[in-house]
Coordinates of C-alpha atoms and ligand atoms in Angstrom, one line a residue:
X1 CA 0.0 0.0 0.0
X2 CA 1.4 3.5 -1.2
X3 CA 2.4 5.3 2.0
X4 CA 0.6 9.0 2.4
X5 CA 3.3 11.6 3.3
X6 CA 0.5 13.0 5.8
X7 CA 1.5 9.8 7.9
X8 CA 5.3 10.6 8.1
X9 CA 4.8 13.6 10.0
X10 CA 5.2 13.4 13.1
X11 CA 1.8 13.4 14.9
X12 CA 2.6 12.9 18.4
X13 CA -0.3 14.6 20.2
X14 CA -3.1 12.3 17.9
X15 CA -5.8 11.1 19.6
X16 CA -6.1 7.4 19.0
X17 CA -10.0 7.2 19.7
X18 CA -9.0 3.7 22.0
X19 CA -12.0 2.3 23.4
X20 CA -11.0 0.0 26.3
X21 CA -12.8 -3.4 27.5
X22 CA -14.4 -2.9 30.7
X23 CA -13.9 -6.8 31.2
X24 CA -10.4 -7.9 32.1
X25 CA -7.0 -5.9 33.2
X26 CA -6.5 -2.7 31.4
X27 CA -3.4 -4.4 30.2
X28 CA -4.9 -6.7 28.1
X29 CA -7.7 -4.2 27.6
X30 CA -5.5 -2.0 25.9
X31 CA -3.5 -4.2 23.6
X32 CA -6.8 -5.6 22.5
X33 CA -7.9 -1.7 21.7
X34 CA -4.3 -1.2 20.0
X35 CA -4.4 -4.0 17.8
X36 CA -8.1 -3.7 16.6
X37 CA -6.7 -0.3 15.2
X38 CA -4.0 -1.4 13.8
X39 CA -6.4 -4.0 12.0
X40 CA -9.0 -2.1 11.1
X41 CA -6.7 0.8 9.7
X42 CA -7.6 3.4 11.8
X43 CA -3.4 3.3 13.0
X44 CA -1.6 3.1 9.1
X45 CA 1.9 1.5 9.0
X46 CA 4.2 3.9 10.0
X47 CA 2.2 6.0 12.6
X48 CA 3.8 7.3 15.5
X49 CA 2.1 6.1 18.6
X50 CA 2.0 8.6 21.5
X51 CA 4.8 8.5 24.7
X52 CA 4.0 5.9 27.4
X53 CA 3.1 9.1 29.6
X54 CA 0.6 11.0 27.3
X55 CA -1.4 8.1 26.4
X56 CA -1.6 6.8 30.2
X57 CA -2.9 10.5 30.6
X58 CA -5.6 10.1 28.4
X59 CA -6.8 7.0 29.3
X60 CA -6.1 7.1 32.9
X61 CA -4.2 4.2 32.9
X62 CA -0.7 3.7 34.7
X63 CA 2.4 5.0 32.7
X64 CA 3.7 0.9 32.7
X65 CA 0.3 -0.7 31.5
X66 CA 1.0 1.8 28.3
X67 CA 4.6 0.2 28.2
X68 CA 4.0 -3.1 28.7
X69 CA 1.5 -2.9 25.9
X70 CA 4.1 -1.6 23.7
X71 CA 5.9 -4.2 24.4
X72 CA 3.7 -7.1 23.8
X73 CA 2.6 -5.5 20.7
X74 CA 6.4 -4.9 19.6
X75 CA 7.0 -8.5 20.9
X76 CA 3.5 -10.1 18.6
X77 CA 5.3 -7.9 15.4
X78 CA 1.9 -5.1 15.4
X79 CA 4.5 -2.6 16.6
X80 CA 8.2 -1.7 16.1
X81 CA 10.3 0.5 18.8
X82 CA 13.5 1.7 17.1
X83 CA 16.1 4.2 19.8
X84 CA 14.9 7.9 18.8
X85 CA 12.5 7.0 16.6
X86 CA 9.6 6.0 19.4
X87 CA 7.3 3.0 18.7
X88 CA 5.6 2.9 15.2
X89 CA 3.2 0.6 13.7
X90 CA 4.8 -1.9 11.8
X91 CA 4.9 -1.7 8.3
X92 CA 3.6 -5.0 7.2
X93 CA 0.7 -4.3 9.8
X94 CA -1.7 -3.7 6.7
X95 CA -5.0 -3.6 8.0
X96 CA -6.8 -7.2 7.7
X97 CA -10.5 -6.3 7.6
X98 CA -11.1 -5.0 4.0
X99 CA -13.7 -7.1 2.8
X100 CA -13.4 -8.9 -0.3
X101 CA -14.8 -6.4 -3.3
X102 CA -15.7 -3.6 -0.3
X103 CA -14.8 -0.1 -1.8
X104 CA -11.4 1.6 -0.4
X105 CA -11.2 4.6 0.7
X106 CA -9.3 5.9 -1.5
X107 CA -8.8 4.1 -4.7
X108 CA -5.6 3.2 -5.9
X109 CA -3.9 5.0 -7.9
X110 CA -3.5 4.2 -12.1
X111 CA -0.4 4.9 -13.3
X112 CA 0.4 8.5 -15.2
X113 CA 1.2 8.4 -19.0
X114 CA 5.5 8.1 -19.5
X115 CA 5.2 11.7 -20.8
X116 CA 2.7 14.3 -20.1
X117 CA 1.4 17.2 -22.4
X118 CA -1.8 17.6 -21.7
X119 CA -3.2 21.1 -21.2
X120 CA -4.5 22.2 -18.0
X121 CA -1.8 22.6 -15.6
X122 CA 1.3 24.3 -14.9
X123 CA 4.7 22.6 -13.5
X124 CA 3.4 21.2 -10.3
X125 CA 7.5 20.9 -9.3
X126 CA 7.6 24.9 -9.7
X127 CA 5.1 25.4 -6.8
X128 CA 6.4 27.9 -4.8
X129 CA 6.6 25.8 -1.4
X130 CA 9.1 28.3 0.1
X131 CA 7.8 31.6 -0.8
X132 CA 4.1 30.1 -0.5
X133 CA 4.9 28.9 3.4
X134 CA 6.2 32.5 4.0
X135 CA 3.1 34.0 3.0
X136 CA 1.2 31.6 5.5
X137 CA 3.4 32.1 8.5
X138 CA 3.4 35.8 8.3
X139 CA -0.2 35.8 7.5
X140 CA -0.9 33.7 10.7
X141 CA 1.1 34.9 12.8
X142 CA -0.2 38.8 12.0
X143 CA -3.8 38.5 11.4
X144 CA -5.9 39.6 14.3
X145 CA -8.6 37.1 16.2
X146 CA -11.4 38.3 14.4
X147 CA -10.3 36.5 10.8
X148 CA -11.1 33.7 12.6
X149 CA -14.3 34.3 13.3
X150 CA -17.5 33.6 11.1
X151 CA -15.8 35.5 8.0
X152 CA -17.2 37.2 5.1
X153 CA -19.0 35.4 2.4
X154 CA -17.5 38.1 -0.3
X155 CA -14.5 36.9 1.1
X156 CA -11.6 38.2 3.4
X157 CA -11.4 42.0 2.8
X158 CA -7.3 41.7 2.6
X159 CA -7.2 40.0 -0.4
X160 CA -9.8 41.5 -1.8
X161 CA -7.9 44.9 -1.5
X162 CA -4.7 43.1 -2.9
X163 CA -6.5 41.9 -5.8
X164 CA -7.9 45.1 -6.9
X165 CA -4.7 46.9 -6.6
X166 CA -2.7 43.7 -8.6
X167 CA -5.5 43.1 -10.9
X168 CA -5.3 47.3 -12.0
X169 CA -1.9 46.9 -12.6
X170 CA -1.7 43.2 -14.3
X171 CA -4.8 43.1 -15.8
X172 CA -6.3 47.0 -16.8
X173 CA -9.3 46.1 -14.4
X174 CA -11.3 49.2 -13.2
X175 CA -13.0 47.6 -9.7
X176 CA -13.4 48.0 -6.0
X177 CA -13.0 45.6 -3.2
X178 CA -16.7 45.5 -2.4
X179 CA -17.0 44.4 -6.4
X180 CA -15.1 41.6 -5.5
X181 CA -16.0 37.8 -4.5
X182 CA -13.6 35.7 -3.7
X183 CA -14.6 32.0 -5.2
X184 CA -12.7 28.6 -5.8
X185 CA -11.7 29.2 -9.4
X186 CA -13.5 29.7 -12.3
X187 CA -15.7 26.5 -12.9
X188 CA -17.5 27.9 -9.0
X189 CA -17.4 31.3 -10.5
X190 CA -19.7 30.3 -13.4
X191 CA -21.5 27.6 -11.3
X192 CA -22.4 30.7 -8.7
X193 CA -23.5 32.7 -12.0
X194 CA -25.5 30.4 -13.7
X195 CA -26.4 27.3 -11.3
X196 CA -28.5 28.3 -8.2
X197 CA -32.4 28.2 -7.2
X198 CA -32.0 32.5 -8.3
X199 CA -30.4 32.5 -11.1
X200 CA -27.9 35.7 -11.3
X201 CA -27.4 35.3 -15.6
X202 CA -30.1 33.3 -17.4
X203 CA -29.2 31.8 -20.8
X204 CA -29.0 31.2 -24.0
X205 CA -25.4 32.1 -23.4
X206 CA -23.3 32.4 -26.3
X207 CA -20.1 30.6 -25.6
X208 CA -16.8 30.2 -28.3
X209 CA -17.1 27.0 -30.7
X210 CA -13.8 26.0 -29.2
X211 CA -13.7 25.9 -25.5
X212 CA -13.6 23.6 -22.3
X213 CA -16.0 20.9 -22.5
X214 CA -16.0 20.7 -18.7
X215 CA -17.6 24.3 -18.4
X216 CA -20.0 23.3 -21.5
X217 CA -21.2 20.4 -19.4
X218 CA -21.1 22.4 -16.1
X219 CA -23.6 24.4 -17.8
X220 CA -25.7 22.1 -19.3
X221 CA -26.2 20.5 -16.2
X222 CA -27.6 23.8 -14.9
X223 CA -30.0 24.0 -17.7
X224 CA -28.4 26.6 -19.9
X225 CA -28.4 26.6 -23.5
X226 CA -25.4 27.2 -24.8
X227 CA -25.0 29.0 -28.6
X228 CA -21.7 28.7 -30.2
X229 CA -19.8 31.5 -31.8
X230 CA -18.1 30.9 -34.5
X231 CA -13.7 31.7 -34.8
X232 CA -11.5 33.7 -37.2
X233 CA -8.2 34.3 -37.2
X234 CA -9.2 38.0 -35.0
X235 CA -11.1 36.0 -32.5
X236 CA -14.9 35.3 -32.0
X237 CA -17.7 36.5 -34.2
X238 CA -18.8 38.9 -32.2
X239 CA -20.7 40.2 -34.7
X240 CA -23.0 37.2 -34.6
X241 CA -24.5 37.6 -31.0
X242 CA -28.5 37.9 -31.2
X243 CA -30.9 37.3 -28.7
X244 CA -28.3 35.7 -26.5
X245 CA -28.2 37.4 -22.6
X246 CA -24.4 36.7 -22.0
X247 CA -21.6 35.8 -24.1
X248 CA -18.5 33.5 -22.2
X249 CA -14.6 34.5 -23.9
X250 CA -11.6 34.1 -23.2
X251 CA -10.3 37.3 -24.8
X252 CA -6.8 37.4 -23.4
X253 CA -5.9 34.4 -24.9
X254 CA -9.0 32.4 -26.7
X255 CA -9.0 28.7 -25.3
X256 CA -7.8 26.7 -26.7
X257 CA -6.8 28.0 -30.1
X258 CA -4.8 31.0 -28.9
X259 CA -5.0 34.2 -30.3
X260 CA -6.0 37.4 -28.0
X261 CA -9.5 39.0 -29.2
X262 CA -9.3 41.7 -31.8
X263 CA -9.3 45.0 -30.4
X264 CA -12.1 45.8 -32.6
X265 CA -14.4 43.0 -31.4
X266 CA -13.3 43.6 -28.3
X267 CA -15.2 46.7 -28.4
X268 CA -17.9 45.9 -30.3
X269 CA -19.2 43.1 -27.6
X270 CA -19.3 45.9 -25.1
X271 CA -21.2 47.9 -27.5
X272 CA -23.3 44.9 -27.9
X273 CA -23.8 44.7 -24.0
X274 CA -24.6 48.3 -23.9
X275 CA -27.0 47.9 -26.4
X276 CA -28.8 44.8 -25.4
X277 CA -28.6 44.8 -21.8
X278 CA -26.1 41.7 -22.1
X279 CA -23.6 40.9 -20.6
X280 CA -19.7 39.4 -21.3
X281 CA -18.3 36.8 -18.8
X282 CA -14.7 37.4 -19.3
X283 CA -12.8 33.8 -18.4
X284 CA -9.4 35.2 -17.8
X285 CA -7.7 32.0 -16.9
X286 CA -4.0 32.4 -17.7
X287 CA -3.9 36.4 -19.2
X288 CA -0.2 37.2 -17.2
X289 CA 1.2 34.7 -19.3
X290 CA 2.3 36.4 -22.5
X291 CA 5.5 36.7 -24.3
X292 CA 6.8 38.4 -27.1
X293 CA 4.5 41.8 -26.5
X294 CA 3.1 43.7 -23.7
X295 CA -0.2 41.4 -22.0
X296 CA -3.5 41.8 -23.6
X297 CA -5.6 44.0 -20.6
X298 CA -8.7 42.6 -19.4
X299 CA -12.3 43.7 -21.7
X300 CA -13.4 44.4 -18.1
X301 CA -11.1 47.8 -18.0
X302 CA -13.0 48.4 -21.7
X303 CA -16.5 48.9 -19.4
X304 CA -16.7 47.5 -16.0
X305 CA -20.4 47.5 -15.6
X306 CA -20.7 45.1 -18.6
X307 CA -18.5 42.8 -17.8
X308 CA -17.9 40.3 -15.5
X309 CA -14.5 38.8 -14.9
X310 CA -13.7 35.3 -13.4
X311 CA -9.8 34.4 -12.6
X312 CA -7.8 32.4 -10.8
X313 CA -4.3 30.8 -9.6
X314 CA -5.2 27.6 -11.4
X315 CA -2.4 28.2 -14.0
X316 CA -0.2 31.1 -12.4
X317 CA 0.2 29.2 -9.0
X318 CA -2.0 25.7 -8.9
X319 CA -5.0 24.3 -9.4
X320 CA -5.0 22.8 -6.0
X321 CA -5.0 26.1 -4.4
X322 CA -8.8 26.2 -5.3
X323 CA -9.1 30.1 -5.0
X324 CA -10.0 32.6 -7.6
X325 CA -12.2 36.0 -8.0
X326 CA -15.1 37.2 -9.8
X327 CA -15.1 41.0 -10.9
X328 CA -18.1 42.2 -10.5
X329 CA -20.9 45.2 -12.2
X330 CA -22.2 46.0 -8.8
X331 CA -26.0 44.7 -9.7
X332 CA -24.7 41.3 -9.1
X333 CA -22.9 41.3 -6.0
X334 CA -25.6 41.0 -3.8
X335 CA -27.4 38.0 -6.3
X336 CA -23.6 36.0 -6.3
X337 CA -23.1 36.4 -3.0
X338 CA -27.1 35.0 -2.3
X339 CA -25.8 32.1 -4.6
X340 CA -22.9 31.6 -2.7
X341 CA -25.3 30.6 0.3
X342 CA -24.2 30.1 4.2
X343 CA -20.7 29.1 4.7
X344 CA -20.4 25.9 2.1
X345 CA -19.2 27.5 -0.6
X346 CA -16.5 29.8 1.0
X347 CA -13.0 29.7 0.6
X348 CA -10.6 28.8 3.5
X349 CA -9.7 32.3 5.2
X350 CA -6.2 30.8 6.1
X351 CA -5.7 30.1 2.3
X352 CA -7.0 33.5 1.5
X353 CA -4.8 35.2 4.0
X354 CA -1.8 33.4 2.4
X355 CA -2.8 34.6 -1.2
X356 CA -3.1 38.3 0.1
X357 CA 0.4 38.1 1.7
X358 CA 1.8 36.4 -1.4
X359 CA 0.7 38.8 -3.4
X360 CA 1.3 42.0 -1.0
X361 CA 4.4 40.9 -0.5
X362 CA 5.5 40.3 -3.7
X363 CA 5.7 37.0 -4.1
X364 CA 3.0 36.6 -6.5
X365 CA 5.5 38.7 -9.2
X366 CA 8.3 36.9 -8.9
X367 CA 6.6 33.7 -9.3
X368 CA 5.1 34.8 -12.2
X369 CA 7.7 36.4 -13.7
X370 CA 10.3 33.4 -13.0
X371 CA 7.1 31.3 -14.9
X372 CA 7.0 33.5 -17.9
X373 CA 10.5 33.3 -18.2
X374 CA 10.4 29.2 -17.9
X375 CA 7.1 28.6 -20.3
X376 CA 8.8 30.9 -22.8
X377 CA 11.9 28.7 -23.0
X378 CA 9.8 25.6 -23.0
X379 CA 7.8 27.5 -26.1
X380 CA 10.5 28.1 -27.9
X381 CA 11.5 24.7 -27.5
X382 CA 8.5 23.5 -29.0
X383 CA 8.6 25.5 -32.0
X384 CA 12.2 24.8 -32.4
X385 CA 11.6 21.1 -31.9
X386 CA 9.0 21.1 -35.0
X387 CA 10.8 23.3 -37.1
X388 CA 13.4 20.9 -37.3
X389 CA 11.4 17.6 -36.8
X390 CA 8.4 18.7 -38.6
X391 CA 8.3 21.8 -40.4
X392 CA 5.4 20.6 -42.4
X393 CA 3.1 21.0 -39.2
X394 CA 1.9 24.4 -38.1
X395 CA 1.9 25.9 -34.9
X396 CA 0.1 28.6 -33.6
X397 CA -1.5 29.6 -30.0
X398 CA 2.6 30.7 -29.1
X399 CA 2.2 33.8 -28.0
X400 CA 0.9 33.7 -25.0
X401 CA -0.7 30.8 -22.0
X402 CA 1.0 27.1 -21.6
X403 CA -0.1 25.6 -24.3
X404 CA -0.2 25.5 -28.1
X405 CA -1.9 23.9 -31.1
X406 CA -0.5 21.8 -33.7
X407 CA -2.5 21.8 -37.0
X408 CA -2.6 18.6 -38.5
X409 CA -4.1 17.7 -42.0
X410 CA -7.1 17.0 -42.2
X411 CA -8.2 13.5 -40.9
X412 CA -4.9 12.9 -39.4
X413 CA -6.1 13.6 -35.8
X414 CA -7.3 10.5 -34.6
X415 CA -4.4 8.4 -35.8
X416 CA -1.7 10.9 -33.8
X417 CA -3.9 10.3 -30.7
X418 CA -3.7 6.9 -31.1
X419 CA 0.2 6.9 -31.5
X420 CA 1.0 9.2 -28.9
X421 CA -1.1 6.5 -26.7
X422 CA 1.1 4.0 -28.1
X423 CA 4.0 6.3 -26.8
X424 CA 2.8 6.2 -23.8
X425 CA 2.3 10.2 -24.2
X426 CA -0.6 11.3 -22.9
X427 CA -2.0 14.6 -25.2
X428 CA -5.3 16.4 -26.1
X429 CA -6.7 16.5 -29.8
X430 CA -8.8 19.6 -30.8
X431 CA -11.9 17.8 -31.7
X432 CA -12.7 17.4 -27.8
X433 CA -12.8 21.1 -27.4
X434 CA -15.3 21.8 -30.4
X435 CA -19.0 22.3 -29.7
X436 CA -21.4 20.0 -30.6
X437 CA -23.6 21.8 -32.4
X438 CA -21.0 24.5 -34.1
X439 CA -21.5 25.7 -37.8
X440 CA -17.6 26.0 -37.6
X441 CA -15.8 24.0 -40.2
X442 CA -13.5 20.8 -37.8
X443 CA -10.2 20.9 -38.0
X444 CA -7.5 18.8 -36.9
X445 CA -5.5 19.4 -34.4
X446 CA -3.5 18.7 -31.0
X447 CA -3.4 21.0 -28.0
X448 CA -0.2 20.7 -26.3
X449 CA -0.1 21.9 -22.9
X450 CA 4.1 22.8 -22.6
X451 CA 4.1 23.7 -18.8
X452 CA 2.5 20.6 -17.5
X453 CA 5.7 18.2 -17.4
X454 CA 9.0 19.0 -15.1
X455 CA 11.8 20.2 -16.0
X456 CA 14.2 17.4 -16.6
X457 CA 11.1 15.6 -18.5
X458 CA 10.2 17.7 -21.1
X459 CA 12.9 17.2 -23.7
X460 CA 11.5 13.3 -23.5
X461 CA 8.1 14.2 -23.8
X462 CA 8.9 16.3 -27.0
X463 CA 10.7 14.0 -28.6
X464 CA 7.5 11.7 -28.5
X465 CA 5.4 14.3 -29.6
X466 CA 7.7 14.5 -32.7
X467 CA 7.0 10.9 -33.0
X468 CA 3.3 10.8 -33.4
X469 CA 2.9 13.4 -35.6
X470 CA 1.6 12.5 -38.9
X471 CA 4.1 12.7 -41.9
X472 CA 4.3 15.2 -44.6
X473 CA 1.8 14.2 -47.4
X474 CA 3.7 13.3 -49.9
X475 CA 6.8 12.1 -48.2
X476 CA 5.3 9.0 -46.3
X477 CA 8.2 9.0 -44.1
X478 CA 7.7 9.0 -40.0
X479 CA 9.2 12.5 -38.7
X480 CA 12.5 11.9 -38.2
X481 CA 13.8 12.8 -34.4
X482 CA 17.2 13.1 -33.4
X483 CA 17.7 14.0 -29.5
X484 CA 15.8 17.2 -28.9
X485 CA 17.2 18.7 -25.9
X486 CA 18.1 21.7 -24.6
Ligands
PLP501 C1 -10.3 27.8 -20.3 C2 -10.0 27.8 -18.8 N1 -10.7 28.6 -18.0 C3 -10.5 28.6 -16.7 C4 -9.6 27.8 -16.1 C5 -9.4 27.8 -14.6 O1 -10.3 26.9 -14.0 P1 -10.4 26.8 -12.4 O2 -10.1 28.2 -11.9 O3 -11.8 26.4 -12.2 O4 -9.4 25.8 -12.0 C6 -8.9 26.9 -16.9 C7 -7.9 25.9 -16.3 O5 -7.1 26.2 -15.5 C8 -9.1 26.9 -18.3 O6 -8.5 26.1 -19.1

């Protein structure tokens, strides 16, 4: 059984929940109580059991019954006692009792792909643990009682001041703290928007004919229609929005086929929100990552009372962090935060104070900027990789995010899934992203998330991208790789 790295710290000061037998000695009592959690899993191989003294403290027993149960226990093989290491359950003291075909609690885990480019996440192994622990100490150590109180369903008012000062000066948005509630990322932004007995948007909501099946089904499953919008080379067709209350984009850096939102249509979908009392959900899911030019500012900064904007650390920090922001026209704060409901759906203050501090503090630059600077040289990697393994295939998306998209000929895409399976490399083709029921003509393609793999792995996991790629037509030929390194 894989070992959690929750159990290796030390928890001395547990409570083991023991029940003792009233019948018999407490001796016996207590061994029996031991090994029954040793059995039935509650004590995992590996767990530090409590000092003779504090156990026979808490179960008002004499400091030597608690010893000479260690010792039996040690003795019988349920327990080990190393010098300075205290007495542990013994590793091959797996619990007995799982029934035959009863679920685990946690299932095991499937083995990852050999390489990974799939889209979606940024280097886990670039977390900032350091700076990030910083933030929490400091955070801890300085916030006054009352943060611990009930809280503040719009969220804590710290970071809500920190992100309307970063966001201005990242981003171009034009808010105020009190426009801001603090969510878990942007799939709970849009849940709080359109899920909920009130409804704060209604649909139809017009949404790009490439995007994120995820939010497509999330949606769905709150009984919106969704209306695709068909994409150019400058970005959505605006131009096409009708009867539609809200439109969903990802002007920064359209998802997934790249490319920021014309400035023109940019402007015209405010005009059409002006117009037609709509609004624009701006998804602004990874808009500090951009390379060769100054970042594309948020629509929001365009008009802030027609447009709504959802971020979060997802792909500038983690998606485990779960925290992110919605940017609100004041007519909806009081409707998101009604969604939002008693307590459930807030996020952890102590994670919240940490974000404020890490950005205050300026952590949150540096990490960025040390990202940019690592996704750009994994970009230009990429590019350089095809243009001398397979110049015949075009990439485009470059310029800004963590991932790119290879276009392949036509028909070609299902094949390259199915060899980068056989490599063992896990990837995402295009045709997953397209909406159902889009006028927009298919095409081929692979999205290939660059930040997702470590360091020392990604010159492997391009190399078997080169692999799968389909051929030039007329050549026949598999591309050729060499070793594509640094
Ligand atoms: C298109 C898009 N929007 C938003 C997000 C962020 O989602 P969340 O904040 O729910 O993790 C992602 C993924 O990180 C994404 O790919």
């Amino acid at each position: 059984m894989a070992k959690s790295w929750v159990n290796s710290a030390e928890r001395i000061g547990a409570d083991l929940h023991l029940q003792l037998a009233e019948a018999g000695g407490r001796r016996a009592a207590l061994i029996g109580a031991l090994r029954e959690a040793v059995r039935d899993g509650r004590l995992a191989p590996g767990t530090r059991l409590p000092p003779y003294r504090s156990l026979a403290a808490d179960l008002g027993v004499a400091r030597n019954t608690v010893a000479d149960a260690y010792a039996e226990l040690v003795a019988e093989g349920w327990l080990t006692a190393r010098q300075g290491s205290g007495t542990r359950v013994a590793d091959r003291a797996e619990p007995l009792r799982q029934a035959e075909g009863a679920p685990r609690t946690s299932p095991p885990r499937a083995r990852g792909p050999r390489h990974d480019l799939r889209q979606g996440t940024p280097d886990a192994s670039s977390f900032p643990r350091t700076a990030w622990l910083a933030s929490y100490r400091r955070a801890l150590q300085q916030a006054p009682n009352e943060v611990f109180g009930p809280g503040d369903p719009a969220g804590l008012i710290e970071l809500r001041e920190a992100l309307t000062e970063y966001l201005a000066r990242a981003r171009g948005v034009r808010t105020e703290p009190d426009r801001i509630v603090i969510c878990s990322g942007f799939a709970h932004g849009l849940r709080l928007l359109f899920g909920g007995r009130d409804r704060v948007l209604a649909g139809p909501l017009a949404v790009e004919a490439y995007g994120l099946p995820f939010h497509r089904e999330l949606l769905a499953t709150a009984g919106v229609r969704t209306v695709s919008l068909p994409l150019d080379e400058q970005g959505a067709r605006v131009d096409r929005l009708a009867r539609e209350r809200a439109v969903l984009l990802t002007p920064a850096h359209q998802f997934p086929t790249g490319g920021p939102l014309h400035a023109e249509r940019r402007a015209a979908v405010v005009d059409w929100a002006r117009a037609r009392g709509g609004v624009v959900v701006e998804d602004d899911y990874d808009g500090e990552f951009r390379y060769d030019r100054r970042p594309v500012g948020a629509v929001q900064g365009l008009d802030p009372e027609q447009v709504i904007l959802i971020g979060s650390v997802s792909k500038s920090l983690s998606p485990a962090v779960r925290l992110g922001w919605m940017v609100l026209p004041g007519r909806y704060v009081d409707g998101v935060l009604a969604a939002k409901g008693e307590r459930e759906a807030w996020a952890s203050v102590l994670d919240q104070l940490s974000l404020a501090d890490f950005i205050v503090s300026g952590s949150y630059d540096r990490h960025v900027r040390r990202m940019r600077q690592r996704y750009r040289s994994r970009r230009d990697r990429l590019v350089a990789a095809l243009a001398a393994h397979a110049p015949h295939i075009e990439v485009t998306g470059v310029a800004a995010g963590l991932h790119a998209v290879l276009r392949l000929p036509p028909g070609t895409e299902r094949s390259a899934l199915k060899a980068a399976a056989w490599q063992g490399l896990a990837l995402d083709g295009l045709a997953e992203f397209r909406h159902p029921a889009t006028d927009m003509a298919a095409r081929d393609g692979l999205v290939v998330g660059y930040a997702t793999p470590s360091e020392h792995a990604y010159g492997a996991a391009l190399e078997a991208l080169c692999r799968v790629l389909p051929p030039k037509a007329d050549s026949g030929l598999p591309v050729s790789i060499s070793t594509i390194n640094r």
